Short mmCIF file of C-alpha atoms in Angstrom, two decimals:
data_model
loop_
_atom_site.label_atom_id
_atom_site.label_comp_id
_atom_site.label_asym_id
_atom_site.label_seq_id
_atom_site.Cartn_x
_atom_site.Cartn_y
_atom_site.Cartn_z
CA MET A 127 157.11 203.22 274.30
CA ALA A 128 155.04 200.13 273.49
CA LYS A 129 156.06 200.35 269.82
CA GLU A 130 159.75 200.72 270.79
CA LYS A 131 159.51 197.58 272.93
CA MET A 132 157.83 195.73 270.06
CA ILE A 133 160.57 196.77 267.60
CA THR A 134 163.26 195.72 270.08
CA LEU A 135 161.60 192.35 270.65
CA VAL A 136 161.26 191.74 266.91
CA LEU A 137 164.93 192.64 266.31
CA VAL A 138 166.16 190.43 269.14
CA GLY A 139 163.91 187.61 267.95
CA GLY A 140 165.10 188.07 264.36
CA VAL A 141 168.78 187.87 265.30
CA ALA A 142 168.09 184.84 267.52
CA ALA A 143 166.32 183.14 264.58
CA ILE A 144 169.19 183.91 262.18
CA SER A 145 171.69 182.60 264.75
CA THR A 146 170.18 179.10 264.49
CA SER A 147 171.27 178.72 260.87
CA ALA A 148 174.80 177.33 261.37
CA VAL A 149 173.75 174.78 263.99
CA LEU A 150 170.75 173.61 261.92
CA ILE A 151 173.07 173.12 258.93
CA ARG A 152 175.43 171.03 261.06
CA LEU A 153 172.54 168.90 262.32
CA ALA A 154 171.18 168.18 258.82
CA GLU A 155 172.73 164.94 257.55
CA ALA A 156 173.00 165.91 253.87
CA PRO A 157 175.57 167.43 251.48
CA PRO A 158 175.91 171.26 251.76
CA PHE A 159 174.64 171.92 248.22
CA VAL A 160 171.52 169.85 248.91
CA ILE A 161 170.90 171.64 252.22
CA ALA A 162 171.24 174.98 250.41
CA PHE A 163 168.81 173.86 247.68
CA TYR A 164 166.07 172.80 250.07
CA ARG A 165 166.52 175.90 252.20
CA MET A 166 165.94 178.09 249.14
CA PHE A 167 163.21 175.87 247.67
CA PHE A 168 161.12 175.74 250.85
CA SER A 169 161.68 179.47 251.49
CA ALA A 170 160.40 180.26 247.98
CA LEU A 171 157.33 178.09 248.60
CA CYS A 172 156.55 180.06 251.77
CA PHE A 173 156.33 183.29 249.76
CA LEU A 174 154.50 181.83 246.74
CA PRO A 175 150.85 182.55 247.78
CA LEU A 176 151.51 186.12 248.94
CA ALA A 177 153.69 186.89 245.92
CA PHE A 178 150.94 185.87 243.48
CA LYS A 179 148.47 188.00 245.42
CA GLU A 180 150.77 191.05 245.33
CA MET A 181 151.56 190.66 241.61
CA ARG A 182 147.96 190.21 240.45
CA GLY A 183 147.42 192.42 237.41
CA GLN A 184 151.10 193.44 237.24
CA LYS A 185 153.87 192.34 234.91
CA LEU A 186 157.54 191.87 235.67
CA GLU A 187 160.02 193.64 233.39
CA ARG A 188 162.90 191.82 231.72
CA ASN A 189 165.57 193.75 233.61
CA GLN A 190 163.88 192.85 236.91
CA LEU A 191 164.00 189.15 236.02
CA THR A 192 167.66 189.52 234.97
CA LEU A 193 168.57 191.19 238.25
CA ALA A 194 166.64 188.55 240.21
CA ALA A 195 168.54 185.79 238.38
CA GLY A 196 171.85 187.52 239.16
CA ALA A 197 170.92 187.95 242.81
CA GLY A 198 169.81 184.31 242.96
CA LEU A 199 173.13 183.17 241.48
CA MET A 200 175.11 185.11 244.09
CA LEU A 201 172.88 183.85 246.91
CA ALA A 202 173.24 180.25 245.72
CA LEU A 203 177.04 180.56 245.65
CA HIS A 204 176.99 182.22 249.07
CA PHE A 205 175.15 179.29 250.63
CA ALA A 206 177.20 176.71 248.71
CA PHE A 207 180.51 178.17 249.94
CA TRP A 208 179.35 178.93 253.48
CA MET A 209 177.57 175.64 254.14
CA THR A 210 180.59 173.73 252.82
CA SER A 211 182.82 175.76 255.14
CA LEU A 212 180.87 174.43 258.13
CA GLU A 213 182.11 170.93 257.27
CA HIS A 214 185.73 172.04 257.69
CA THR A 215 185.88 174.73 260.38
CA SER A 216 184.18 175.72 263.62
CA VAL A 217 180.79 177.42 263.78
CA ALA A 218 182.37 180.45 265.48
CA SER A 219 185.01 180.98 262.76
CA SER A 220 182.63 180.31 259.89
CA VAL A 221 179.88 182.64 261.12
CA VAL A 222 182.27 185.47 262.02
CA LEU A 223 184.00 185.30 258.63
CA VAL A 224 180.75 185.14 256.66
CA THR A 225 179.50 188.12 258.68
CA THR A 226 182.30 190.21 257.11
CA GLN A 227 180.06 190.71 254.06
CA PRO A 228 179.50 194.44 254.90
CA LEU A 229 183.25 194.96 254.51
CA TRP A 230 183.14 193.48 251.02
CA VAL A 231 180.10 195.62 250.19
CA PHE A 232 182.16 198.59 251.32
CA LEU A 233 185.18 197.61 249.16
CA LEU A 234 183.08 196.77 246.10
CA SER A 235 181.23 200.08 246.46
CA VAL A 236 184.55 201.94 246.54
CA LEU A 237 185.87 200.05 243.50
CA PHE A 238 182.78 199.97 241.27
CA LEU A 239 180.36 202.60 242.58
CA GLU A 240 183.08 205.20 243.29
CA GLU A 241 181.80 205.83 246.81
CA LYS A 242 184.13 207.90 249.00
CA PRO A 243 184.62 206.38 252.47
CA THR A 244 185.44 208.37 255.60
CA PRO A 245 188.74 207.88 257.51
CA ARG A 246 186.80 206.04 260.25
CA MET A 247 185.50 203.57 257.67
CA TRP A 248 189.05 202.87 256.44
CA PHE A 249 190.21 202.41 260.05
CA GLY A 250 187.31 200.05 260.75
CA LEU A 251 188.15 198.08 257.61
CA ALA A 252 191.77 197.68 258.74
CA VAL A 253 190.66 196.52 262.21
CA ALA A 254 188.12 194.05 260.80
CA LEU A 255 190.54 192.59 258.26
CA SER A 256 193.15 192.14 261.00
CA GLY A 257 190.65 190.19 263.07
CA SER A 258 189.56 188.17 260.03
CA ILE A 259 193.17 187.20 259.27
CA LEU A 260 193.56 186.00 262.87
CA VAL A 261 190.41 183.89 262.61
CA THR A 262 191.24 182.58 259.12
CA PHE A 263 194.68 181.32 260.06
CA THR A 264 193.69 179.87 263.44
CA GLN A 265 194.47 176.28 262.52
CA GLY A 266 193.53 174.44 265.71
CA ALA A 267 192.99 170.70 265.42
CA GLY A 268 191.70 170.89 261.85
CA GLY A 269 194.96 171.99 260.18
CA GLU A 270 194.68 172.62 256.44
CA SER A 271 191.05 171.52 256.39
CA ARG A 272 190.18 174.26 258.86
CA LEU A 273 192.03 176.87 256.80
CA TYR A 274 190.12 175.67 253.71
CA GLY A 275 186.83 176.06 255.60
CA ASN A 276 187.75 179.58 256.72
CA VAL A 277 188.63 180.60 253.15
CA LEU A 278 185.30 179.20 251.94
CA ALA A 279 183.49 181.29 254.58
CA VAL A 280 185.24 184.43 253.28
CA ALA A 281 184.22 183.46 249.72
CA GLY A 282 180.66 183.11 251.01
CA ALA A 283 180.86 186.63 252.45
CA ILE A 284 182.04 188.04 249.10
CA MET A 285 179.16 186.32 247.27
CA MET A 286 176.73 187.72 249.85
CA ALA A 287 178.14 191.20 249.26
CA CYS A 288 177.53 190.84 245.51
CA TYR A 289 173.99 189.61 246.26
CA PHE A 290 173.39 192.61 248.50
CA LEU A 291 174.58 195.10 245.85
CA ILE A 292 172.31 193.56 243.21
CA GLY A 293 169.41 193.28 245.65
CA ARG A 294 169.81 196.91 246.73
CA ARG A 295 168.97 197.89 243.15
CA LEU A 296 166.10 195.43 242.68
CA ARG A 297 164.40 195.37 246.11
CA PRO A 298 162.82 198.89 245.92
CA GLN A 299 161.13 197.93 242.63
CA LEU A 300 159.23 194.93 244.01
CA PRO A 301 157.07 193.95 247.00
CA LEU A 302 158.97 191.90 249.59
CA ALA A 303 157.17 188.61 248.88
CA VAL A 304 157.71 188.92 245.11
CA TYR A 305 161.37 189.80 245.58
CA SER A 306 161.88 186.88 247.97
CA LEU A 307 160.12 184.40 245.68
CA LEU A 308 162.17 185.44 242.63
CA VAL A 309 165.53 185.45 244.40
CA TYR A 310 165.05 182.29 246.46
CA GLY A 311 163.53 180.51 243.47
CA SER A 312 166.44 181.58 241.24
CA ALA A 313 168.94 180.39 243.85
CA ALA A 314 167.24 176.99 244.01
CA LEU A 315 167.34 176.71 240.20
CA VAL A 316 171.06 177.55 240.16
CA LEU A 317 171.80 174.89 242.78
CA LEU A 318 169.93 172.10 240.96
CA PRO A 319 172.43 171.63 238.07
CA LEU A 320 175.34 171.93 240.52
CA ILE A 321 173.82 169.10 242.54
CA ALA A 322 173.36 167.04 239.35
CA LEU A 323 176.96 167.66 238.21
CA ARG A 324 178.27 166.46 241.57
CA GLY A 325 176.00 163.41 241.52
CA LEU A 326 174.41 164.29 244.85
CA PRO A 327 171.09 162.76 246.01
CA LEU A 328 167.93 164.82 246.45
CA ARG A 329 166.09 162.17 248.45
CA GLY A 330 166.70 159.26 250.77
CA PHE A 331 167.22 161.40 253.87
CA GLY A 332 165.84 160.65 257.31
CA SER A 333 162.84 162.46 258.76
CA PHE A 334 165.10 164.48 261.10
CA THR A 335 167.08 165.88 258.15
CA TRP A 336 163.86 166.84 256.34
CA LEU A 337 162.81 168.61 259.52
CA MET A 338 166.13 170.52 259.47
CA PHE A 339 165.51 171.55 255.83
CA ALA A 340 162.11 172.95 256.78
CA ALA A 341 163.49 174.61 259.91
CA LEU A 342 166.24 176.34 257.90
CA ALA A 343 163.64 177.82 255.58
CA LEU A 344 161.21 178.86 258.29
CA ILE A 345 163.40 180.01 261.21
CA PRO A 346 166.53 181.85 259.96
CA THR A 347 165.18 182.74 256.51
CA VAL A 348 161.46 183.55 256.65
CA LEU A 349 161.27 184.58 260.32
CA GLY A 350 164.82 185.85 260.85
CA HIS A 351 165.53 187.90 257.75
CA ASN A 352 161.96 189.14 257.44
CA SER A 353 162.03 190.43 261.03
CA LEU A 354 164.95 192.66 260.06
CA ASN A 355 163.17 193.73 256.87
CA TRP A 356 160.11 194.67 258.96
CA ALA A 357 162.27 196.70 261.36
CA LEU A 358 163.67 198.71 258.43
CA LYS A 359 160.28 200.41 258.21
CA TYR A 360 160.83 201.99 261.63
CA LEU A 361 164.61 202.22 262.09
CA PRO A 362 167.58 203.43 260.00
CA ALA A 363 169.25 200.71 257.93
CA THR A 364 172.55 201.21 259.79
CA MET A 365 170.94 200.56 263.17
CA VAL A 366 169.25 197.41 261.91
CA SER A 367 172.48 196.25 260.27
CA VAL A 368 174.42 196.60 263.53
CA THR A 369 172.09 194.05 265.14
CA ILE A 370 173.48 191.41 262.74
CA LEU A 371 176.63 191.53 264.87
CA GLY A 372 174.66 189.49 267.37
CA GLU A 373 174.56 186.50 265.00
CA PRO A 374 178.12 185.20 265.61
CA LEU A 375 177.57 185.48 269.36
CA GLY A 376 174.23 183.65 269.20
CA ALA A 377 175.56 180.98 266.84
CA SER A 378 178.67 180.40 268.98
CA ILE A 379 176.60 180.02 272.16
CA MET A 380 174.28 177.55 270.41
CA ALA A 381 177.29 175.61 269.11
CA VAL A 382 178.67 175.28 272.65
CA PHE A 383 175.44 173.80 274.03
CA VAL A 384 174.17 171.83 271.02
CA LEU A 385 177.42 170.72 269.32
CA ARG A 386 179.78 170.94 272.35
CA GLU A 387 182.06 173.13 270.21
CA ILE A 388 184.14 175.64 272.22
CA PRO A 389 186.19 178.26 270.29
CA SER A 390 189.88 178.75 271.14
CA LEU A 391 191.06 181.96 272.85
CA LEU A 392 192.77 183.20 269.66
CA GLU A 393 189.64 182.42 267.63
CA ALA A 394 187.47 184.30 270.14
CA PHE A 395 189.85 187.28 270.22
CA GLY A 396 190.03 187.48 266.42
CA SER A 397 186.23 187.27 266.25
CA LEU A 398 185.82 190.19 268.66
CA VAL A 399 188.34 192.29 266.70
CA THR A 400 186.51 191.51 263.44
CA LEU A 401 183.12 192.47 264.86
CA LEU A 402 184.57 195.68 266.33
CA GLY A 403 185.95 196.61 262.91
CA ILE A 404 182.61 195.96 261.21
CA TYR A 405 180.89 198.14 263.81
CA LEU A 406 183.39 200.97 263.17
CA VAL A 407 182.75 200.78 259.42
CA TRP A 408 178.99 201.02 260.00
CA GLN A 409 179.47 203.92 262.42
CA GLY A 410 181.62 205.72 259.86
CA ASN A 411 178.97 205.18 257.21
CA ALA A 412 176.27 206.48 259.56
CA GLY A 413 178.33 209.60 260.26
CA ARG A 414 178.79 210.20 256.54
CA SER A 415 175.03 209.84 255.94
CA LYS A 416 174.25 212.46 258.61
CA ALA A 417 176.84 214.93 257.29
#
């Protein structure tokens, strides 16, 4: 019973930590690509000491480095698209749409890995996509800019799905700290030339923005995502994945109190439909695994 309570507390704390991401990004007064770079750079630094300790006396293979570079590229593009979306649309819409990444994992697995989904998974996909379309085309006061932000959030979800599929192959081969260092470090290296090409500054920010950079690395990345990774040792992946559905709710509540940003009724309804669809897809996948 004590262990169950501990696991529950860690999961709830992990989702709460991840939910801070969108608001912290909004509070950082820097271009999205720069925010993404420092989030990845500081996250990689956090794992550096432990990764060197875990890899002492071991050698990385070329295919592992290639996969890490590919995963880092996808993660960099995910953050670039998603963080840019937050400049154009609401926190609620952006977070709900980027949380559709399991649906894209599902579709990519069907197309490229020849996985056979259950009828419930197809139904869940249809429900989730219907909700996503509602959210995407909820114009509100932002007009075309808001639509552009919503499309960017969907692009971020697709990149995250590609990252997940690559990571699913690489992660079992490496300790968590080594995997995190390689992927976060690769993502930071990908973002650097993009920042240079756009002529964006890497310094000259206020102390509050530097604090937001550090907070993004420590709270939603190191604490948030690692809490879920820890829980995977004790719970099925599907059960842990379902807890991610709490992120849009947590992020939206934070946005109301911190940013004074209240979602419209249509936006809220579309968000609930999307999350219901994602849950149905996960449930269908869980049923297939047990069969």
